mmCIF file of N, CA, C and O in Angstrom:
data_model
loop_
_atom_site.group_PDB
_atom_site.id
_atom_site.type_symbol
_atom_site.label_atom_id
_atom_site.label_comp_id
_atom_site.label_asym_id
_atom_site.label_seq_id
_atom_site.Cartn_x
_atom_site.Cartn_y
_atom_site.Cartn_z
ATOM 1 N N UNK A 1 47.440 108.982 -9.944
ATOM 2 C CA UNK A 1 46.418 109.410 -10.625
ATOM 3 C C UNK A 1 45.404 108.084 -9.679
ATOM 4 O O UNK A 1 45.995 106.869 -9.243
ATOM 5 N N UNK A 2 44.495 108.603 -9.271
ATOM 6 C CA UNK A 2 43.314 107.395 -8.177
ATOM 7 C C UNK A 2 42.305 106.984 -8.899
ATOM 8 O O UNK A 2 42.556 107.012 -9.938
ATOM 9 N N UNK A 3 41.736 106.047 -8.452
ATOM 10 C CA UNK A 3 40.748 105.505 -8.876
ATOM 11 C C UNK A 3 39.388 105.543 -8.549
ATOM 12 O O UNK A 3 39.201 106.680 -7.438
ATOM 13 N N UNK A 4 38.048 105.585 -9.041
ATOM 14 C CA UNK A 4 36.977 106.317 -8.952
ATOM 15 C C UNK A 4 36.051 104.805 -9.062
ATOM 16 O O UNK A 4 36.262 103.959 -10.412
ATOM 17 N N UNK A 5 35.128 104.510 -7.829
ATOM 18 C CA UNK A 5 34.123 103.173 -8.480
ATOM 19 C C UNK A 5 32.837 104.108 -8.462
ATOM 20 O O UNK A 5 31.998 105.222 -7.476
ATOM 21 N N UNK A 6 32.079 103.749 -9.650
ATOM 22 C CA UNK A 6 30.666 104.321 -10.017
ATOM 23 C C UNK A 6 30.003 103.002 -9.637
ATOM 24 O O UNK A 6 30.027 101.660 -10.694
ATOM 25 N N UNK A 7 28.794 103.021 -9.208
ATOM 26 C CA UNK A 7 27.428 102.234 -9.263
ATOM 27 C C UNK A 7 26.664 102.199 -10.535
ATOM 28 O O UNK A 7 26.341 104.047 -10.606
ATOM 29 N N UNK A 8 26.516 101.823 -11.566
ATOM 30 C CA UNK A 8 25.725 102.137 -12.818
ATOM 31 C C UNK A 8 24.271 101.455 -12.758
ATOM 32 O O UNK A 8 24.790 100.161 -12.835
ATOM 33 N N UNK A 9 23.514 102.210 -13.090
ATOM 34 C CA UNK A 9 22.289 101.408 -13.420
ATOM 35 C C UNK A 9 22.113 101.208 -14.879
ATOM 36 O O UNK A 9 21.947 102.058 -15.707
ATOM 37 N N UNK A 10 21.578 99.752 -15.250
ATOM 38 C CA UNK A 10 21.843 99.778 -16.610
ATOM 39 C C UNK A 10 20.149 98.677 -17.150
ATOM 40 O O UNK A 10 20.180 98.044 -16.079
ATOM 41 N N UNK A 11 19.084 99.722 -17.306
ATOM 42 C CA UNK A 11 18.017 99.187 -17.891
ATOM 43 C C UNK A 11 17.712 98.173 -18.695
ATOM 44 O O UNK A 11 18.272 99.077 -20.431
ATOM 45 N N UNK A 12 17.491 96.735 -19.147
ATOM 46 C CA UNK A 12 17.218 96.251 -20.797
ATOM 47 C C UNK A 12 15.860 96.795 -20.798
ATOM 48 O O UNK A 12 15.469 97.139 -20.431
ATOM 49 N N UNK A 13 15.672 96.424 -22.310
ATOM 50 C CA UNK A 13 14.970 97.272 -23.124
ATOM 51 C C UNK A 13 13.676 95.691 -22.710
ATOM 52 O O UNK A 13 12.491 96.058 -23.558
ATOM 53 N N UNK A 14 13.769 95.007 -22.515
ATOM 54 C CA UNK A 14 12.898 94.168 -22.468
ATOM 55 C C UNK A 14 12.684 93.200 -21.177
ATOM 56 O O UNK A 14 14.328 92.710 -20.636
ATOM 57 N N UNK A 15 11.723 92.239 -20.156
ATOM 58 C CA UNK A 15 12.056 91.886 -18.856
ATOM 59 C C UNK A 15 12.653 89.979 -19.602
ATOM 60 O O UNK A 15 12.626 89.372 -18.908
ATOM 61 N N UNK A 16 12.376 89.845 -21.197
ATOM 62 C CA UNK A 16 12.877 88.652 -21.229
ATOM 63 C C UNK A 16 14.179 88.441 -21.827
ATOM 64 O O UNK A 16 14.824 87.967 -22.252
ATOM 65 N N UNK A 17 15.075 89.588 -21.786
ATOM 66 C CA UNK A 17 16.185 89.526 -22.221
ATOM 67 C C UNK A 17 17.120 89.097 -21.073
ATOM 68 O O UNK A 17 16.885 89.022 -19.954
ATOM 69 N N UNK A 18 18.297 88.161 -21.613
ATOM 70 C CA UNK A 18 19.175 87.163 -20.224
ATOM 71 C C UNK A 18 19.624 87.986 -19.960
ATOM 72 O O UNK A 18 21.070 88.900 -20.902
ATOM 73 N N UNK A 19 19.781 88.056 -18.963
ATOM 74 C CA UNK A 19 20.880 89.055 -17.943
ATOM 75 C C UNK A 19 21.998 88.301 -18.089
ATOM 76 O O UNK A 19 23.145 89.559 -17.458
ATOM 77 N N UNK A 20 22.240 87.639 -17.734
ATOM 78 C CA UNK A 20 23.639 86.532 -17.955
ATOM 79 C C UNK A 20 24.042 87.060 -19.309
ATOM 80 O O UNK A 20 25.709 87.859 -18.978
ATOM 81 N N UNK A 21 23.907 87.081 -20.574
ATOM 82 C CA UNK A 21 24.467 87.879 -21.611
ATOM 83 C C UNK A 21 24.860 89.173 -21.363
ATOM 84 O O UNK A 21 25.795 89.791 -22.157
ATOM 85 N N UNK A 22 23.981 89.564 -20.854
ATOM 86 C CA UNK A 22 24.040 91.240 -20.703
ATOM 87 C C UNK A 22 25.002 91.642 -20.306
ATOM 88 O O UNK A 22 25.933 92.565 -20.539
ATOM 89 N N UNK A 23 25.503 90.729 -19.153
ATOM 90 C CA UNK A 23 26.616 91.114 -18.315
ATOM 91 C C UNK A 23 27.779 91.267 -19.050
ATOM 92 O O UNK A 23 28.703 92.010 -19.018
ATOM 93 N N UNK A 24 27.689 89.810 -20.072
ATOM 94 C CA UNK A 24 29.136 89.544 -20.788
ATOM 95 C C UNK A 24 28.968 90.468 -21.535
ATOM 96 O O UNK A 24 30.017 91.151 -22.122
ATOM 97 N N UNK A 25 28.136 90.636 -22.495
ATOM 98 C CA UNK A 25 28.317 92.150 -23.548
ATOM 99 C C UNK A 25 28.531 93.344 -22.366
ATOM 100 O O UNK A 25 29.702 94.286 -23.180
ATOM 101 N N UNK A 26 28.192 93.775 -21.551
ATOM 102 C CA UNK A 26 28.413 95.008 -20.895
ATOM 103 C C UNK A 26 30.179 94.969 -20.739
ATOM 104 O O UNK A 26 30.771 95.886 -20.397
ATOM 105 N N UNK A 27 30.467 93.895 -20.268
ATOM 106 C CA UNK A 27 32.014 94.037 -19.915
ATOM 107 C C UNK A 27 32.787 94.154 -21.150
ATOM 108 O O UNK A 27 34.291 94.121 -20.899
ATOM 109 N N UNK A 28 32.758 93.645 -22.085
ATOM 110 C CA UNK A 28 32.955 93.044 -23.389
ATOM 111 C C UNK A 28 33.062 95.046 -24.377
ATOM 112 O O UNK A 28 34.346 95.235 -24.978
ATOM 113 N N UNK A 29 32.110 95.483 -23.439
ATOM 114 C CA UNK A 29 32.111 96.902 -24.021
ATOM 115 C C UNK A 29 32.976 98.199 -23.476
ATOM 116 O O UNK A 29 33.108 99.046 -23.849
ATOM 117 N N UNK A 30 33.352 97.778 -22.366
ATOM 118 C CA UNK A 30 34.070 98.369 -21.361
ATOM 119 C C UNK A 30 35.546 99.109 -21.963
ATOM 120 O O UNK A 30 36.226 98.393 -22.943
ATOM 121 N N UNK A 31 35.473 100.664 -21.945
ATOM 122 C CA UNK A 31 36.658 101.378 -22.588
ATOM 123 C C UNK A 31 37.803 100.743 -21.998
ATOM 124 O O UNK A 31 37.861 100.126 -20.527
ATOM 125 N N UNK A 32 39.426 100.951 -22.233
ATOM 126 C CA UNK A 32 40.695 100.801 -21.798
ATOM 127 C C UNK A 32 40.506 101.359 -20.357
ATOM 128 O O UNK A 32 40.445 102.340 -20.250
ATOM 129 N N UNK A 33 41.094 100.539 -19.487
ATOM 130 C CA UNK A 33 41.381 101.094 -18.062
ATOM 131 C C UNK A 33 40.015 100.711 -17.012
ATOM 132 O O UNK A 33 40.261 101.192 -15.930
ATOM 133 N N UNK A 34 38.879 100.322 -17.648
ATOM 134 C CA UNK A 34 37.662 100.224 -16.744
ATOM 135 C C UNK A 34 37.977 98.815 -16.890
ATOM 136 O O UNK A 34 38.447 98.298 -17.439
ATOM 137 N N UNK A 35 36.965 98.485 -15.578
ATOM 138 C CA UNK A 35 36.657 97.317 -15.105
ATOM 139 C C UNK A 35 35.615 97.242 -14.029
ATOM 140 O O UNK A 35 35.417 97.996 -13.370
ATOM 141 N N UNK A 36 34.718 95.808 -14.000
ATOM 142 C CA UNK A 36 33.523 95.732 -13.460
ATOM 143 C C UNK A 36 34.175 94.795 -12.357
ATOM 144 O O UNK A 36 34.571 93.693 -12.438
ATOM 145 N N UNK A 37 33.833 95.548 -11.299
ATOM 146 C CA UNK A 37 34.055 95.171 -9.548
ATOM 147 C C UNK A 37 32.776 93.600 -9.213
ATOM 148 O O UNK A 37 33.252 93.187 -9.065
ATOM 149 N N UNK A 38 31.898 93.743 -10.036
ATOM 150 C CA UNK A 38 30.740 92.934 -9.818
ATOM 151 C C UNK A 38 29.284 93.660 -10.139
ATOM 152 O O UNK A 38 29.241 94.984 -10.387
ATOM 153 N N UNK A 39 28.543 92.524 -10.130
ATOM 154 C CA UNK A 39 27.096 93.304 -10.356
ATOM 155 C C UNK A 39 25.622 92.654 -9.452
ATOM 156 O O UNK A 39 26.406 91.966 -8.418
ATOM 157 N N UNK A 40 25.033 93.757 -8.995
ATOM 158 C CA UNK A 40 23.902 93.729 -8.249
ATOM 159 C C UNK A 40 22.859 93.780 -9.493
ATOM 160 O O UNK A 40 22.874 94.141 -10.107
ATOM 161 N N UNK A 41 21.594 93.396 -8.919
ATOM 162 C CA UNK A 41 20.167 92.715 -9.983
ATOM 163 C C UNK A 41 19.212 93.549 -8.625
ATOM 164 O O UNK A 41 18.989 93.128 -7.544
ATOM 165 N N UNK A 42 18.639 94.552 -9.358
ATOM 166 C CA UNK A 42 17.253 95.454 -8.591
ATOM 167 C C UNK A 42 16.055 95.367 -9.858
ATOM 168 O O UNK A 42 15.896 95.422 -10.591
ATOM 169 N N UNK A 43 15.004 94.118 -8.946
ATOM 170 C CA UNK A 43 13.869 94.006 -9.249
ATOM 171 C C UNK A 43 12.755 95.337 -9.692
ATOM 172 O O UNK A 43 13.138 96.440 -8.608
ATOM 173 N N UNK A 44 12.757 95.798 -10.818
ATOM 174 C CA UNK A 44 12.127 97.046 -10.996
ATOM 175 C C UNK A 44 10.593 97.107 -10.851
ATOM 176 O O UNK A 44 9.892 97.414 -10.201
ATOM 177 N N UNK A 45 9.816 96.280 -11.851
ATOM 178 C CA UNK A 45 8.472 96.044 -11.695
ATOM 179 C C UNK A 45 8.179 95.222 -13.001
ATOM 180 O O UNK A 45 8.904 95.510 -14.255
ATOM 181 N N UNK A 46 6.744 94.731 -13.014
ATOM 182 C CA UNK A 46 6.369 93.692 -13.903
ATOM 183 C C UNK A 46 7.820 92.707 -14.623
ATOM 184 O O UNK A 46 7.887 92.798 -16.031
ATOM 185 N N UNK A 47 8.487 92.164 -13.684
ATOM 186 C CA UNK A 47 8.954 91.495 -14.474
ATOM 187 C C UNK A 47 10.088 91.869 -14.802
ATOM 188 O O UNK A 47 11.354 91.428 -15.272
ATOM 189 N N UNK A 48 10.967 93.127 -15.289
ATOM 190 C CA UNK A 48 12.233 93.970 -15.334
ATOM 191 C C UNK A 48 12.864 93.834 -14.596
ATOM 192 O O UNK A 48 12.521 94.995 -12.937
ATOM 193 N N UNK A 49 13.745 93.670 -14.621
ATOM 194 C CA UNK A 49 15.199 93.703 -13.782
ATOM 195 C C UNK A 49 16.365 94.471 -14.601
ATOM 196 O O UNK A 49 16.511 94.487 -15.114
ATOM 197 N N UNK A 50 17.001 95.791 -13.263
ATOM 198 C CA UNK A 50 18.285 96.348 -14.033
ATOM 199 C C UNK A 50 19.653 95.792 -12.891
ATOM 200 O O UNK A 50 19.362 95.028 -12.194
ATOM 201 N N UNK A 51 20.444 95.829 -14.295
ATOM 202 C CA UNK A 51 21.778 95.492 -13.702
ATOM 203 C C UNK A 51 22.353 96.399 -12.926
ATOM 204 O O UNK A 51 22.328 97.693 -13.142
ATOM 205 N N UNK A 52 22.802 96.502 -12.018
ATOM 206 C CA UNK A 52 23.803 97.495 -11.148
ATOM 207 C C UNK A 52 25.547 97.213 -10.953
ATOM 208 O O UNK A 52 25.479 96.471 -10.113
ATOM 209 N N UNK A 53 26.419 97.040 -12.519
ATOM 210 C CA UNK A 53 27.511 96.746 -12.080
ATOM 211 C C UNK A 53 28.073 98.136 -11.230
ATOM 212 O O UNK A 53 27.838 99.543 -11.135
ATOM 213 N N UNK A 54 29.064 97.764 -10.354
ATOM 214 C CA UNK A 54 30.528 98.787 -9.977
ATOM 215 C C UNK A 54 31.397 98.539 -10.827
ATOM 216 O O UNK A 54 32.163 97.341 -11.075
ATOM 217 N N UNK A 55 31.888 99.849 -11.871
ATOM 218 C CA UNK A 55 32.839 99.984 -12.471
ATOM 219 C C UNK A 55 33.725 100.804 -11.336
ATOM 220 O O UNK A 55 33.732 101.604 -11.503
ATOM 221 N N UNK A 56 34.957 100.503 -11.921
ATOM 222 C CA UNK A 56 36.388 100.961 -11.062
ATOM 223 C C UNK A 56 37.294 101.541 -12.719
ATOM 224 O O UNK A 56 37.197 100.911 -13.644
ATOM 225 N N UNK A 57 37.012 102.907 -12.637
ATOM 226 C CA UNK A 57 37.942 103.828 -13.762
ATOM 227 C C UNK A 57 38.953 104.415 -12.969
ATOM 228 O O UNK A 57 38.649 105.031 -11.961
ATOM 229 N N UNK A 58 40.196 105.002 -13.920
ATOM 230 C CA UNK A 58 40.701 106.138 -13.727
ATOM 231 C C UNK A 58 40.069 107.211 -13.412
ATOM 232 O O UNK A 58 39.174 107.361 -14.442
ATOM 233 N N UNK A 59 40.690 108.062 -12.324
ATOM 234 C CA UNK A 59 40.216 109.402 -11.936
ATOM 235 C C UNK A 59 40.581 109.970 -12.378
ATOM 236 O O UNK A 59 41.674 110.807 -12.293
ATOM 237 N N UNK A 60 40.014 110.397 -13.951
ATOM 238 C CA UNK A 60 40.337 111.499 -14.736
ATOM 239 C C UNK A 60 39.651 112.286 -15.577
ATOM 240 O O UNK A 60 38.428 111.954 -14.910
ATOM 241 N N UNK A 61 39.870 113.162 -16.334
ATOM 242 C CA UNK A 61 39.257 114.500 -16.949
ATOM 243 C C UNK A 61 37.617 113.686 -17.310
ATOM 244 O O UNK A 61 36.432 114.414 -17.333
ATOM 245 N N UNK A 62 37.902 112.556 -17.639
ATOM 246 C CA UNK A 62 36.335 111.852 -18.589
ATOM 247 C C UNK A 62 35.663 111.142 -17.779
ATOM 248 O O UNK A 62 34.185 111.199 -18.045
ATOM 249 N N UNK A 63 35.992 110.722 -16.336
ATOM 250 C CA UNK A 63 35.300 110.559 -15.048
ATOM 251 C C UNK A 63 34.685 108.976 -16.236
ATOM 252 O O UNK A 63 35.315 108.326 -16.337
ATOM 253 N N UNK A 64 33.009 108.769 -15.411
ATOM 254 C CA UNK A 64 32.604 107.631 -15.982
ATOM 255 C C UNK A 64 31.757 107.887 -17.353
ATOM 256 O O UNK A 64 31.359 106.961 -18.218
ATOM 257 N N UNK A 65 32.075 108.776 -18.167
ATOM 258 C CA UNK A 65 31.601 109.086 -19.293
ATOM 259 C C UNK A 65 31.488 108.326 -20.344
ATOM 260 O O UNK A 65 30.734 107.550 -20.975
ATOM 261 N N UNK A 66 32.731 107.681 -20.352
ATOM 262 C CA UNK A 66 33.244 106.730 -21.795
ATOM 263 C C UNK A 66 32.016 105.394 -21.323
ATOM 264 O O UNK A 66 32.338 104.787 -22.355
ATOM 265 N N UNK A 67 32.565 104.968 -20.303
ATOM 266 C CA UNK A 67 31.659 103.770 -19.641
ATOM 267 C C UNK A 67 29.983 103.747 -19.901
ATOM 268 O O UNK A 67 29.665 103.199 -20.728
ATOM 269 N N UNK A 68 29.620 104.901 -19.210
ATOM 270 C CA UNK A 68 28.092 104.834 -20.101
ATOM 271 C C UNK A 68 27.785 104.927 -21.216
ATOM 272 O O UNK A 68 26.696 104.607 -21.982
ATOM 273 N N UNK A 69 28.204 105.919 -22.058
ATOM 274 C CA UNK A 69 28.690 106.165 -23.711
ATOM 275 C C UNK A 69 28.604 104.328 -24.189
ATOM 276 O O UNK A 69 28.014 104.210 -24.865
ATOM 277 N N UNK A 70 29.750 103.563 -23.809
ATOM 278 C CA UNK A 70 29.842 102.469 -23.978
ATOM 279 C C UNK A 70 28.800 101.588 -23.988
ATOM 280 O O UNK A 70 27.936 100.446 -24.310
ATOM 281 N N UNK A 71 28.009 101.343 -22.649
ATOM 282 C CA UNK A 71 27.240 100.797 -22.178
ATOM 283 C C UNK A 71 25.856 100.856 -23.178
ATOM 284 O O UNK A 71 24.732 100.350 -23.428
ATOM 285 N N UNK A 72 25.531 102.324 -23.320
ATOM 286 C CA UNK A 72 23.979 103.074 -23.938
ATOM 287 C C UNK A 72 24.560 102.105 -25.342
ATOM 288 O O UNK A 72 23.437 102.204 -25.880
ATOM 289 N N UNK A 73 25.500 101.587 -26.037
ATOM 290 C CA UNK A 73 25.475 101.159 -27.220
ATOM 291 C C UNK A 73 25.353 99.808 -27.268
ATOM 292 O O UNK A 73 25.576 99.429 -28.218
ATOM 293 N N UNK A 74 25.007 98.987 -26.232
ATOM 294 C CA UNK A 74 25.296 97.833 -26.326
ATOM 295 C C UNK A 74 23.687 97.077 -26.228
ATOM 296 O O UNK A 74 22.727 97.910 -26.022
ATOM 297 N N UNK A 75 23.546 96.172 -27.298
ATOM 298 C CA UNK A 75 22.107 95.798 -27.901
ATOM 299 C C UNK A 75 21.575 95.158 -27.020
ATOM 300 O O UNK A 75 21.863 94.301 -25.955
ATOM 301 N N UNK A 76 20.132 95.763 -26.487
ATOM 302 C CA UNK A 76 19.617 95.543 -25.477
ATOM 303 C C UNK A 76 19.558 96.057 -24.527
ATOM 304 O O UNK A 76 18.666 96.131 -23.045
ATOM 305 N N UNK A 77 19.994 97.545 -24.215
ATOM 306 C CA UNK A 77 20.178 98.317 -23.088
ATOM 307 C C UNK A 77 19.338 99.225 -23.485
ATOM 308 O O UNK A 77 19.335 99.917 -24.790
ATOM 309 N N UNK A 78 18.226 99.713 -22.900
ATOM 310 C CA UNK A 78 17.098 100.524 -22.792
ATOM 311 C C UNK A 78 17.787 101.997 -22.394
ATOM 312 O O UNK A 78 17.715 103.300 -22.974
ATOM 313 N N UNK A 79 18.354 101.796 -21.256
ATOM 314 C CA UNK A 79 18.950 103.576 -20.356
ATOM 315 C C UNK A 79 20.026 103.099 -19.796
ATOM 316 O O UNK A 79 20.396 101.989 -18.992
ATOM 317 N N UNK A 80 20.631 103.935 -19.003
ATOM 318 C CA UNK A 80 22.049 103.971 -18.507
ATOM 319 C C UNK A 80 22.135 105.166 -17.547
ATOM 320 O O UNK A 80 22.288 106.159 -17.928
ATOM 321 N N UNK A 81 22.097 104.967 -16.549
ATOM 322 C CA UNK A 81 22.290 106.444 -15.230
ATOM 323 C C UNK A 81 23.365 106.122 -14.068
ATOM 324 O O UNK A 81 23.518 104.741 -13.893
ATOM 325 N N UNK A 82 23.978 106.563 -14.062
ATOM 326 C CA UNK A 82 25.151 106.877 -12.149
ATOM 327 C C UNK A 82 24.112 106.688 -11.114
ATOM 328 O O UNK A 82 23.713 107.808 -10.526
ATOM 329 N N UNK A 83 24.385 105.779 -10.466
ATOM 330 C CA UNK A 83 23.163 106.096 -9.221
ATOM 331 C C UNK A 83 24.267 106.296 -7.708
ATOM 332 O O UNK A 83 24.656 107.172 -6.866
ATOM 333 N N UNK A 84 25.786 105.958 -8.149
ATOM 334 C CA UNK A 84 26.697 106.665 -6.950
ATOM 335 C C UNK A 84 28.315 106.664 -7.456
ATOM 336 O O UNK A 84 28.436 105.681 -8.342
ATOM 337 N N UNK A 85 28.628 107.320 -7.168
ATOM 338 C CA UNK A 85 30.289 107.791 -7.379
ATOM 339 C C UNK A 85 30.935 107.891 -5.975
ATOM 340 O O UNK A 85 30.324 109.082 -5.296
ATOM 341 N N UNK A 86 32.149 107.491 -6.256
ATOM 342 C CA UNK A 86 33.133 107.584 -4.973
ATOM 343 C C UNK A 86 34.633 107.398 -5.003
ATOM 344 O O UNK A 86 34.988 106.390 -6.201
ATOM 345 N N UNK A 87 35.463 108.241 -4.998
ATOM 346 C CA UNK A 87 36.868 107.752 -5.103
ATOM 347 C C UNK A 87 37.158 106.357 -4.191
ATOM 348 O O UNK A 87 36.985 106.312 -2.588
ATOM 349 N N UNK A 88 38.706 105.531 -4.583
ATOM 350 C CA UNK A 88 38.927 104.493 -3.751
ATOM 351 C C UNK A 88 40.383 104.450 -3.753
ATOM 352 O O UNK A 88 41.168 105.462 -4.394
#
């Protein structure tokens, strides 16, 4: 079984949210078998900054769905969307 790298855009619900704390919460929420390779930050508008973690997941039937669901349930997250997916 191979692995998939996915860049996921995580929008915080407030520009005042501590992004370092949010990164930690996202890492802690990951399902078994998934890991974060690194974070990028993207200035959106009006002080709002999106996090763009690159997540490595096993290439099985669920793909990134479990990670997306886990991220959506993290306190302070407004929305989650997959930006890019590729096999590694």
